[in-house]
mmCIF file of N, CA, C and O in Angstrom:
data_model
loop_
_atom_site.group_PDB
_atom_site.id
_atom_site.type_symbol
_atom_site.label_atom_id
_atom_site.label_comp_id
_atom_site.label_asym_id
_atom_site.label_seq_id
_atom_site.Cartn_x
_atom_site.Cartn_y
_atom_site.Cartn_z
ATOM 1 N N LEU A 847 61.324 -21.522 15.937
ATOM 2 C CA LEU A 847 61.358 -22.358 14.764
ATOM 3 C C LEU A 847 62.007 -21.575 13.627
ATOM 4 O O LEU A 847 61.523 -20.506 13.248
ATOM 5 N N ASP A 848 63.094 -22.054 13.098
ATOM 6 C CA ASP A 848 63.768 -21.400 11.987
ATOM 7 C C ASP A 848 63.106 -21.786 10.678
ATOM 8 O O ASP A 848 62.658 -22.904 10.517
ATOM 9 N N VAL A 849 63.043 -20.848 9.759
ATOM 10 C CA VAL A 849 62.514 -21.126 8.432
ATOM 11 C C VAL A 849 63.604 -20.816 7.422
ATOM 12 O O VAL A 849 64.452 -19.969 7.637
ATOM 13 N N ASN A 850 63.583 -21.537 6.318
ATOM 14 C CA ASN A 850 64.623 -21.353 5.313
ATOM 15 C C ASN A 850 64.386 -20.103 4.489
ATOM 16 O O ASN A 850 63.267 -19.764 4.163
ATOM 17 N N VAL A 851 65.462 -19.450 4.166
ATOM 18 C CA VAL A 851 65.465 -18.312 3.252
ATOM 19 C C VAL A 851 66.543 -18.628 2.230
ATOM 20 O O VAL A 851 67.624 -19.074 2.580
ATOM 21 N N ARG A 852 66.237 -18.429 0.955
ATOM 22 C CA ARG A 852 67.246 -18.688 -0.061
ATOM 23 C C ARG A 852 68.095 -17.448 -0.272
ATOM 24 O O ARG A 852 67.567 -16.350 -0.369
ATOM 25 N N LEU A 853 69.385 -17.664 -0.359
ATOM 26 C CA LEU A 853 70.314 -16.579 -0.647
ATOM 27 C C LEU A 853 70.900 -16.853 -2.024
ATOM 28 O O LEU A 853 71.548 -17.867 -2.236
ATOM 29 N N GLU A 854 70.619 -15.958 -2.971
ATOM 30 C CA GLU A 854 71.136 -16.122 -4.319
ATOM 31 C C GLU A 854 72.271 -15.133 -4.518
ATOM 32 O O GLU A 854 72.087 -13.936 -4.376
ATOM 33 N N HIS A 855 73.422 -15.668 -4.838
ATOM 34 C CA HIS A 855 74.593 -14.812 -5.004
ATOM 35 C C HIS A 855 75.456 -15.401 -6.112
ATOM 36 O O HIS A 855 75.841 -16.553 -6.058
ATOM 37 N N ALA A 856 75.733 -14.600 -7.118
ATOM 38 C CA ALA A 856 76.587 -15.000 -8.234
ATOM 39 C C ALA A 856 76.110 -16.312 -8.859
ATOM 40 O O ALA A 856 76.900 -17.166 -9.214
ATOM 41 N N GLY A 857 74.797 -16.480 -8.968
ATOM 42 C CA GLY A 857 74.260 -17.664 -9.614
ATOM 43 C C GLY A 857 74.194 -18.894 -8.740
ATOM 44 O O GLY A 857 73.765 -19.939 -9.187
ATOM 45 N N HIS A 858 74.606 -18.798 -7.497
ATOM 46 C CA HIS A 858 74.580 -19.942 -6.587
ATOM 47 C C HIS A 858 73.505 -19.726 -5.537
ATOM 48 O O HIS A 858 73.328 -18.616 -5.048
ATOM 49 N N ASN A 859 72.797 -20.799 -5.189
ATOM 50 C CA ASN A 859 71.822 -20.727 -4.105
ATOM 51 C C ASN A 859 72.471 -21.256 -2.840
ATOM 52 O O ASN A 859 73.021 -22.339 -2.835
ATOM 53 N N MET A 860 72.407 -20.478 -1.784
ATOM 54 C CA MET A 860 72.939 -20.912 -0.497
ATOM 55 C C MET A 860 71.823 -20.791 0.521
ATOM 56 O O MET A 860 71.028 -19.860 0.460
ATOM 57 N N ALA A 861 71.747 -21.738 1.439
ATOM 58 C CA ALA A 861 70.703 -21.674 2.464
ATOM 59 C C ALA A 861 71.126 -20.685 3.543
ATOM 60 O O ALA A 861 72.265 -20.671 3.977
ATOM 61 N N ASN A 862 70.197 -19.860 3.947
ATOM 62 C CA ASN A 862 70.389 -18.939 5.047
ATOM 63 C C ASN A 862 69.152 -19.076 5.907
ATOM 64 O O ASN A 862 68.099 -19.420 5.410
ATOM 65 N N LYS A 863 69.248 -18.824 7.183
ATOM 66 C CA LYS A 863 68.100 -18.980 8.056
ATOM 67 C C LYS A 863 67.803 -17.689 8.786
ATOM 68 O O LYS A 863 68.690 -17.047 9.289
ATOM 69 N N TYR A 864 66.547 -17.326 8.769
ATOM 70 C CA TYR A 864 66.018 -16.268 9.613
ATOM 71 C C TYR A 864 64.965 -16.927 10.475
ATOM 72 O O TYR A 864 64.110 -17.653 9.956
ATOM 73 N N SER A 865 64.990 -16.694 11.748
ATOM 74 C CA SER A 865 63.915 -17.205 12.597
ATOM 75 C C SER A 865 62.681 -16.347 12.364
ATOM 76 O O SER A 865 62.766 -15.226 11.842
ATOM 77 N N ASP A 866 61.523 -16.851 12.763
ATOM 78 C CA ASP A 866 60.296 -16.070 12.661
ATOM 79 C C ASP A 866 60.449 -14.753 13.418
ATOM 80 O O ASP A 866 60.017 -13.698 12.957
ATOM 81 N N GLU A 867 61.078 -14.813 14.569
ATOM 82 C CA GLU A 867 61.284 -13.604 15.386
ATOM 83 C C GLU A 867 62.154 -12.583 14.655
ATOM 84 O O GLU A 867 61.877 -11.383 14.670
ATOM 85 N N GLU A 868 63.229 -13.054 14.014
ATOM 86 C CA GLU A 868 64.098 -12.135 13.265
ATOM 87 C C GLU A 868 63.322 -11.469 12.131
ATOM 88 O O GLU A 868 63.466 -10.266 11.904
ATOM 89 N N LEU A 869 62.500 -12.244 11.436
ATOM 90 C CA LEU A 869 61.709 -11.664 10.350
ATOM 91 C C LEU A 869 60.728 -10.626 10.872
ATOM 92 O O LEU A 869 60.541 -9.578 10.260
ATOM 93 N N ARG A 870 60.124 -10.889 12.025
ATOM 94 C CA ARG A 870 59.199 -9.906 12.609
ATOM 95 C C ARG A 870 59.933 -8.619 12.957
ATOM 96 O O ARG A 870 59.387 -7.527 12.792
ATOM 97 N N ARG A 871 61.189 -8.735 13.413
ATOM 98 C CA ARG A 871 61.976 -7.533 13.724
ATOM 99 C C ARG A 871 62.331 -6.747 12.466
ATOM 100 O O ARG A 871 62.560 -5.543 12.513
ATOM 101 N N LEU A 872 62.386 -7.430 11.327
ATOM 102 C CA LEU A 872 62.754 -6.776 10.068
ATOM 103 C C LEU A 872 61.581 -6.098 9.373
ATOM 104 O O LEU A 872 61.774 -5.392 8.381
ATOM 105 N N VAL A 873 60.370 -6.274 9.864
ATOM 106 C CA VAL A 873 59.171 -5.762 9.193
ATOM 107 C C VAL A 873 59.256 -4.259 8.913
ATOM 108 O O VAL A 873 58.816 -3.800 7.862
ATOM 109 N N LYS A 874 59.824 -3.490 9.796
ATOM 110 C CA LYS A 874 59.888 -2.023 9.627
ATOM 111 C C LYS A 874 61.156 -1.542 8.918
ATOM 112 O O LYS A 874 61.358 -0.346 8.752
ATOM 113 N N THR A 875 62.004 -2.478 8.479
ATOM 114 C CA THR A 875 63.263 -2.077 7.859
ATOM 115 C C THR A 875 63.090 -1.800 6.367
ATOM 116 O O THR A 875 62.356 -2.496 5.674
ATOM 117 N N PRO A 876 63.758 -0.766 5.853
ATOM 118 C CA PRO A 876 63.704 -0.467 4.418
ATOM 119 C C PRO A 876 64.605 -1.418 3.634
ATOM 120 O O PRO A 876 65.370 -2.194 4.209
ATOM 121 N N GLY A 877 64.503 -1.333 2.322
ATOM 122 C CA GLY A 877 65.414 -2.089 1.470
ATOM 123 C C GLY A 877 64.843 -3.397 0.952
ATOM 124 O O GLY A 877 65.584 -4.332 0.687
ATOM 125 N N TRP A 878 63.540 -3.470 0.771
ATOM 126 C CA TRP A 878 62.880 -4.688 0.282
ATOM 127 C C TRP A 878 62.160 -4.382 -1.017
ATOM 128 O O TRP A 878 61.726 -3.263 -1.269
ATOM 129 N N LYS A 879 62.024 -5.395 -1.872
ATOM 130 C CA LYS A 879 61.356 -5.235 -3.157
ATOM 131 C C LYS A 879 60.719 -6.561 -3.542
ATOM 132 O O LYS A 879 61.231 -7.618 -3.191
ATOM 133 N N ASP A 880 59.606 -6.482 -4.271
ATOM 134 C CA ASP A 880 59.028 -7.720 -4.782
ATOM 135 C C ASP A 880 59.118 -7.744 -6.303
ATOM 136 O O ASP A 880 59.490 -6.758 -6.940
ATOM 137 N N ALA A 881 58.768 -8.888 -6.879
ATOM 138 C CA ALA A 881 58.887 -9.089 -8.323
ATOM 139 C C ALA A 881 57.949 -8.189 -9.114
ATOM 140 O O ALA A 881 58.161 -7.954 -10.297
ATOM 141 N N GLU A 882 56.917 -7.660 -8.468
ATOM 142 C CA GLU A 882 55.948 -6.803 -9.148
ATOM 143 C C GLU A 882 56.326 -5.327 -9.091
ATOM 144 O O GLU A 882 55.603 -4.484 -9.595
ATOM 145 N N GLY A 883 57.420 -4.995 -8.415
ATOM 146 C CA GLY A 883 57.910 -3.623 -8.393
ATOM 147 C C GLY A 883 57.646 -2.843 -7.115
ATOM 148 O O GLY A 883 58.099 -1.723 -6.980
ATOM 149 N N ALA A 884 56.881 -3.422 -6.179
ATOM 150 C CA ALA A 884 56.670 -2.736 -4.900
ATOM 151 C C ALA A 884 57.985 -2.719 -4.143
ATOM 152 O O ALA A 884 58.746 -3.684 -4.165
ATOM 153 N N SER A 885 58.268 -1.601 -3.474
ATOM 154 C CA SER A 885 59.501 -1.522 -2.695
ATOM 155 C C SER A 885 59.272 -0.637 -1.485
ATOM 156 O O SER A 885 58.280 0.069 -1.389
ATOM 157 N N GLY A 886 60.206 -0.713 -0.555
ATOM 158 C CA GLY A 886 60.134 0.065 0.676
ATOM 159 C C GLY A 886 60.459 -0.820 1.855
ATOM 160 O O GLY A 886 61.353 -1.669 1.770
ATOM 161 N N THR A 887 59.734 -0.618 2.951
ATOM 162 C CA THR A 887 59.955 -1.480 4.110
ATOM 163 C C THR A 887 59.392 -2.860 3.803
ATOM 164 O O THR A 887 58.559 -3.020 2.887
ATOM 165 N N LEU A 888 59.808 -3.840 4.571
ATOM 166 C CA LEU A 888 59.262 -5.177 4.399
ATOM 167 C C LEU A 888 57.746 -5.137 4.568
ATOM 168 O O LEU A 888 57.002 -5.775 3.818
ATOM 169 N N GLU A 889 57.257 -4.357 5.521
ATOM 170 C CA GLU A 889 55.815 -4.237 5.732
ATOM 171 C C GLU A 889 55.112 -3.686 4.479
ATOM 172 O O GLU A 889 54.065 -4.206 4.073
ATOM 173 N N ASP A 890 55.676 -2.652 3.850
ATOM 174 C CA ASP A 890 55.095 -2.085 2.634
ATOM 175 C C ASP A 890 54.953 -3.148 1.552
ATOM 176 O O ASP A 890 53.916 -3.267 0.894
ATOM 177 N N VAL A 891 56.024 -3.910 1.359
ATOM 178 C CA VAL A 891 56.054 -4.922 0.299
ATOM 179 C C VAL A 891 55.110 -6.077 0.636
ATOM 180 O O VAL A 891 54.408 -6.588 -0.238
ATOM 181 N N LEU A 892 55.071 -6.465 1.907
ATOM 182 C CA LEU A 892 54.142 -7.521 2.322
ATOM 183 C C LEU A 892 52.695 -7.100 2.079
ATOM 184 O O LEU A 892 51.882 -7.884 1.582
ATOM 185 N N LYS A 893 52.362 -5.864 2.401
ATOM 186 C CA LYS A 893 50.988 -5.384 2.214
ATOM 187 C C LYS A 893 50.627 -5.306 0.731
ATOM 188 O O LYS A 893 49.504 -5.629 0.346
ATOM 189 N N ALA A 894 51.567 -4.887 -0.098
ATOM 190 C CA ALA A 894 51.309 -4.828 -1.546
ATOM 191 C C ALA A 894 51.053 -6.241 -2.084
ATOM 192 O O ALA A 894 50.125 -6.458 -2.873
ATOM 193 N N GLY A 895 51.853 -7.203 -1.656
ATOM 194 C CA GLY A 895 51.654 -8.589 -2.075
ATOM 195 C C GLY A 895 50.337 -9.145 -1.567
ATOM 196 O O GLY A 895 49.648 -9.898 -2.259
ATOM 197 N N HIS A 896 49.977 -8.774 -0.349
ATOM 198 C CA HIS A 896 48.717 -9.238 0.237
ATOM 199 C C HIS A 896 47.529 -8.690 -0.552
ATOM 200 O O HIS A 896 46.561 -9.418 -0.816
ATOM 201 N N GLU A 897 47.597 -7.426 -0.971
ATOM 202 C CA GLU A 897 46.531 -6.843 -1.789
ATOM 203 C C GLU A 897 46.377 -7.601 -3.104
ATOM 204 O O GLU A 897 45.255 -7.857 -3.554
ATOM 205 N N ARG A 898 47.507 -7.965 -3.734
ATOM 206 C CA ARG A 898 47.440 -8.744 -4.977
ATOM 207 C C ARG A 898 46.794 -10.100 -4.715
ATOM 208 O O ARG A 898 45.965 -10.552 -5.504
ATOM 209 N N LYS A 899 47.163 -10.747 -3.612
ATOM 210 C CA LYS A 899 46.589 -12.052 -3.283
ATOM 211 C C LYS A 899 45.082 -11.941 -3.087
ATOM 212 O O LYS A 899 44.318 -12.792 -3.539
ATOM 213 N N GLN A 900 44.627 -10.872 -2.441
ATOM 214 C CA GLN A 900 43.201 -10.662 -2.206
ATOM 215 C C GLN A 900 42.436 -10.499 -3.530
ATOM 216 O O GLN A 900 41.258 -10.802 -3.595
ATOM 217 N N ARG A 901 43.116 -10.008 -4.566
ATOM 218 C CA ARG A 901 42.504 -9.855 -5.894
ATOM 219 C C ARG A 901 42.613 -11.134 -6.724
ATOM 220 O O ARG A 901 42.237 -11.165 -7.886
ATOM 221 N N GLY A 902 43.203 -12.192 -6.122
ATOM 222 C CA GLY A 902 43.347 -13.459 -6.833
ATOM 223 C C GLY A 902 44.617 -13.562 -7.645
ATOM 224 O O GLY A 902 44.795 -14.501 -8.421
ATOM 225 N N GLU A 903 45.520 -12.613 -7.466
ATOM 226 C CA GLU A 903 46.798 -12.628 -8.180
ATOM 227 C C GLU A 903 47.867 -13.258 -7.289
ATOM 228 O O GLU A 903 47.687 -13.383 -6.085
ATOM 229 N N LYS A 904 48.991 -13.609 -7.900
ATOM 230 C CA LYS A 904 50.116 -14.122 -7.109
ATOM 231 C C LYS A 904 50.764 -12.976 -6.363
ATOM 232 O O LYS A 904 50.949 -11.894 -6.915
ATOM 233 N N PRO A 905 51.125 -13.211 -5.085
ATOM 234 C CA PRO A 905 51.718 -12.121 -4.299
ATOM 235 C C PRO A 905 53.116 -11.738 -4.745
ATOM 236 O O PRO A 905 53.549 -10.621 -4.518
ATOM 237 N N GLY A 906 53.843 -12.621 -5.393
ATOM 238 C CA GLY A 906 55.184 -12.305 -5.874
ATOM 239 C C GLY A 906 56.270 -12.618 -4.869
ATOM 240 O O GLY A 906 56.030 -12.767 -3.682
ATOM 241 N N VAL A 907 57.463 -12.725 -5.369
ATOM 242 C CA VAL A 907 58.647 -13.015 -4.574
ATOM 243 C C VAL A 907 59.119 -11.727 -3.907
ATOM 244 O O VAL A 907 59.104 -10.671 -4.511
ATOM 245 N N ILE A 908 59.553 -11.834 -2.658
ATOM 246 C CA ILE A 908 60.076 -10.676 -1.927
ATOM 247 C C ILE A 908 61.568 -10.890 -1.695
ATOM 248 O O ILE A 908 61.984 -11.952 -1.251
ATOM 249 N N ARG A 909 62.337 -9.850 -1.991
ATOM 250 C CA ARG A 909 63.792 -9.919 -1.804
ATOM 251 C C ARG A 909 64.263 -8.754 -0.968
ATOM 252 O O ARG A 909 63.782 -7.638 -1.099
ATOM 253 N N GLN A 910 65.264 -9.058 -0.128
ATOM 254 C CA GLN A 910 65.969 -7.998 0.591
ATOM 255 C C GLN A 910 67.066 -7.529 -0.350
ATOM 256 O O GLN A 910 67.907 -8.314 -0.785
ATOM 257 N N LEU A 911 67.060 -6.256 -0.704
ATOM 258 C CA LEU A 911 67.941 -5.755 -1.754
ATOM 259 C C LEU A 911 69.420 -5.852 -1.419
ATOM 260 O O LEU A 911 70.229 -6.197 -2.272
ATOM 261 N N GLU A 912 69.770 -5.541 -0.191
ATOM 262 C CA GLU A 912 71.184 -5.472 0.182
ATOM 263 C C GLU A 912 71.917 -6.796 -0.012
ATOM 264 O O GLU A 912 73.042 -6.837 -0.458
ATOM 265 N N ASN A 913 71.269 -7.891 0.336
ATOM 266 C CA ASN A 913 71.971 -9.174 0.279
ATOM 267 C C ASN A 913 71.244 -10.221 -0.550
ATOM 268 O O ASN A 913 71.628 -11.378 -0.540
ATOM 269 N N GLU A 914 70.180 -9.803 -1.272
ATOM 270 C CA GLU A 914 69.448 -10.691 -2.165
ATOM 271 C C GLU A 914 68.771 -11.862 -1.454
ATOM 272 O O GLU A 914 68.537 -12.896 -2.057
ATOM 273 N N ILE A 915 68.470 -11.722 -0.176
ATOM 274 C CA ILE A 915 67.735 -12.770 0.521
ATOM 275 C C ILE A 915 66.310 -12.772 0.006
ATOM 276 O O ILE A 915 65.685 -11.725 -0.138
ATOM 277 N N GLU A 916 65.803 -13.959 -0.280
ATOM 278 C CA GLU A 916 64.472 -14.123 -0.843
ATOM 279 C C GLU A 916 63.582 -14.860 0.154
ATOM 280 O O GLU A 916 63.957 -15.912 0.670
ATOM 281 N N LEU A 917 62.405 -14.317 0.428
ATOM 282 C CA LEU A 917 61.468 -14.958 1.349
ATOM 283 C C LEU A 917 60.613 -15.960 0.595
ATOM 284 O O LEU A 917 60.188 -15.697 -0.527
ATOM 285 N N ASP A 918 60.326 -17.103 1.221
ATOM 286 C CA ASP A 918 59.427 -18.068 0.594
ATOM 287 C C ASP A 918 57.990 -17.780 1.020
ATOM 288 O O ASP A 918 57.734 -16.960 1.900
ATOM 289 N N MET A 919 57.035 -18.450 0.377
ATOM 290 C CA MET A 919 55.624 -18.163 0.616
ATOM 291 C C MET A 919 55.220 -18.434 2.055
ATOM 292 O O MET A 919 54.408 -17.696 2.624
ATOM 293 N N LEU A 920 55.772 -19.445 2.680
ATOM 294 C CA LEU A 920 55.460 -19.745 4.081
ATOM 295 C C LEU A 920 55.858 -18.573 4.979
ATOM 296 O O LEU A 920 55.100 -18.158 5.852
ATOM 297 N N GLN A 921 57.023 -18.029 4.749
ATOM 298 C CA GLN A 921 57.482 -16.882 5.529
ATOM 299 C C GLN A 921 56.580 -15.675 5.297
ATOM 300 O O GLN A 921 56.234 -14.964 6.231
ATOM 301 N N ILE A 922 56.200 -15.462 4.051
ATOM 302 C CA ILE A 922 55.337 -14.329 3.725
ATOM 303 C C ILE A 922 54.001 -14.474 4.446
ATOM 304 O O ILE A 922 53.506 -13.523 5.057
ATOM 305 N N GLU A 923 53.411 -15.666 4.411
ATOM 306 C CA GLU A 923 52.124 -15.882 5.082
ATOM 307 C C GLU A 923 52.236 -15.701 6.594
ATOM 308 O O GLU A 923 51.350 -15.130 7.221
ATOM 309 N N LYS A 924 53.330 -16.138 7.195
ATOM 310 C CA LYS A 924 53.531 -15.943 8.637
ATOM 311 C C LYS A 924 53.608 -14.457 8.965
ATOM 312 O O LYS A 924 53.066 -13.998 9.975
ATOM 313 N N LEU A 925 54.273 -13.700 8.118
ATOM 314 C CA LEU A 925 54.393 -12.267 8.348
ATOM 315 C C LEU A 925 53.056 -11.558 8.123
ATOM 316 O O LEU A 925 52.749 -10.598 8.820
ATOM 317 N N TRP A 926 52.265 -12.027 7.164
ATOM 318 C CA TRP A 926 50.921 -11.454 7.000
ATOM 319 C C TRP A 926 50.123 -11.636 8.284
ATOM 320 O O TRP A 926 49.456 -10.720 8.744
ATOM 321 N N ARG A 927 50.198 -12.837 8.861
ATOM 322 C CA ARG A 927 49.495 -13.090 10.122
ATOM 323 C C ARG A 927 50.002 -12.141 11.210
ATOM 324 O O ARG A 927 49.220 -11.573 11.965
ATOM 325 N N TYR A 928 51.322 -11.971 11.285
ATOM 326 C CA TYR A 928 51.924 -11.086 12.268
ATOM 327 C C TYR A 928 51.392 -9.653 12.109
ATOM 328 O O TYR A 928 51.160 -8.955 13.102
ATOM 329 N N LEU A 929 51.171 -9.227 10.863
ATOM 330 C CA LEU A 929 50.667 -7.885 10.598
ATOM 331 C C LEU A 929 49.143 -7.801 10.741
ATOM 332 O O LEU A 929 48.558 -6.740 10.555
ATOM 333 N N GLY A 930 48.516 -8.934 11.047
ATOM 334 C CA GLY A 930 47.065 -8.947 11.235
ATOM 335 C C GLY A 930 46.284 -9.011 9.930
ATOM 336 O O GLY A 930 45.100 -8.716 9.909
ATOM 337 N N LEU A 931 46.957 -9.395 8.845
ATOM 338 C CA LEU A 931 46.295 -9.507 7.554
ATOM 339 C C LEU A 931 45.734 -10.918 7.396
ATOM 340 O O LEU A 931 46.404 -11.884 7.729
ATOM 341 N N PRO A 932 44.513 -11.059 6.861
ATOM 342 C CA PRO A 932 43.937 -12.402 6.713
ATOM 343 C C PRO A 932 44.724 -13.215 5.693
ATOM 344 O O PRO A 932 45.193 -12.682 4.684
ATOM 345 N N VAL A 933 44.844 -14.495 5.969
ATOM 346 C CA VAL A 933 45.580 -15.392 5.063
ATOM 347 C C VAL A 933 44.610 -16.345 4.422
ATOM 348 O O VAL A 933 43.706 -16.836 5.009
#
C-alpha cells in the first residue's frame, strides 16, 4: 500500500510516493529533521517525536533533508508501530 509524501520544492508541492516498505528501509538512514530541531536517522527523529507525543505535545513534521520530502502523520504512526512504539 503506497502512502503519500509531500515534496516541497521551490514553493511548489508535488506528490511523491514511498511505500510502507520503502519507509521501513529508510528508518536507519541519516539526514532527517523535525520541526522541533531533532535530527539524525529517521529512527532518531521518530523516537524524539514519539516522546513529545507521549508528553501530550505535537510530534512535529519530519523532513528528509536532502530532498525536502515531508512525512505525514499517518506515515509517522505506521513507523512508530514498526519500531514497536505505542501509538
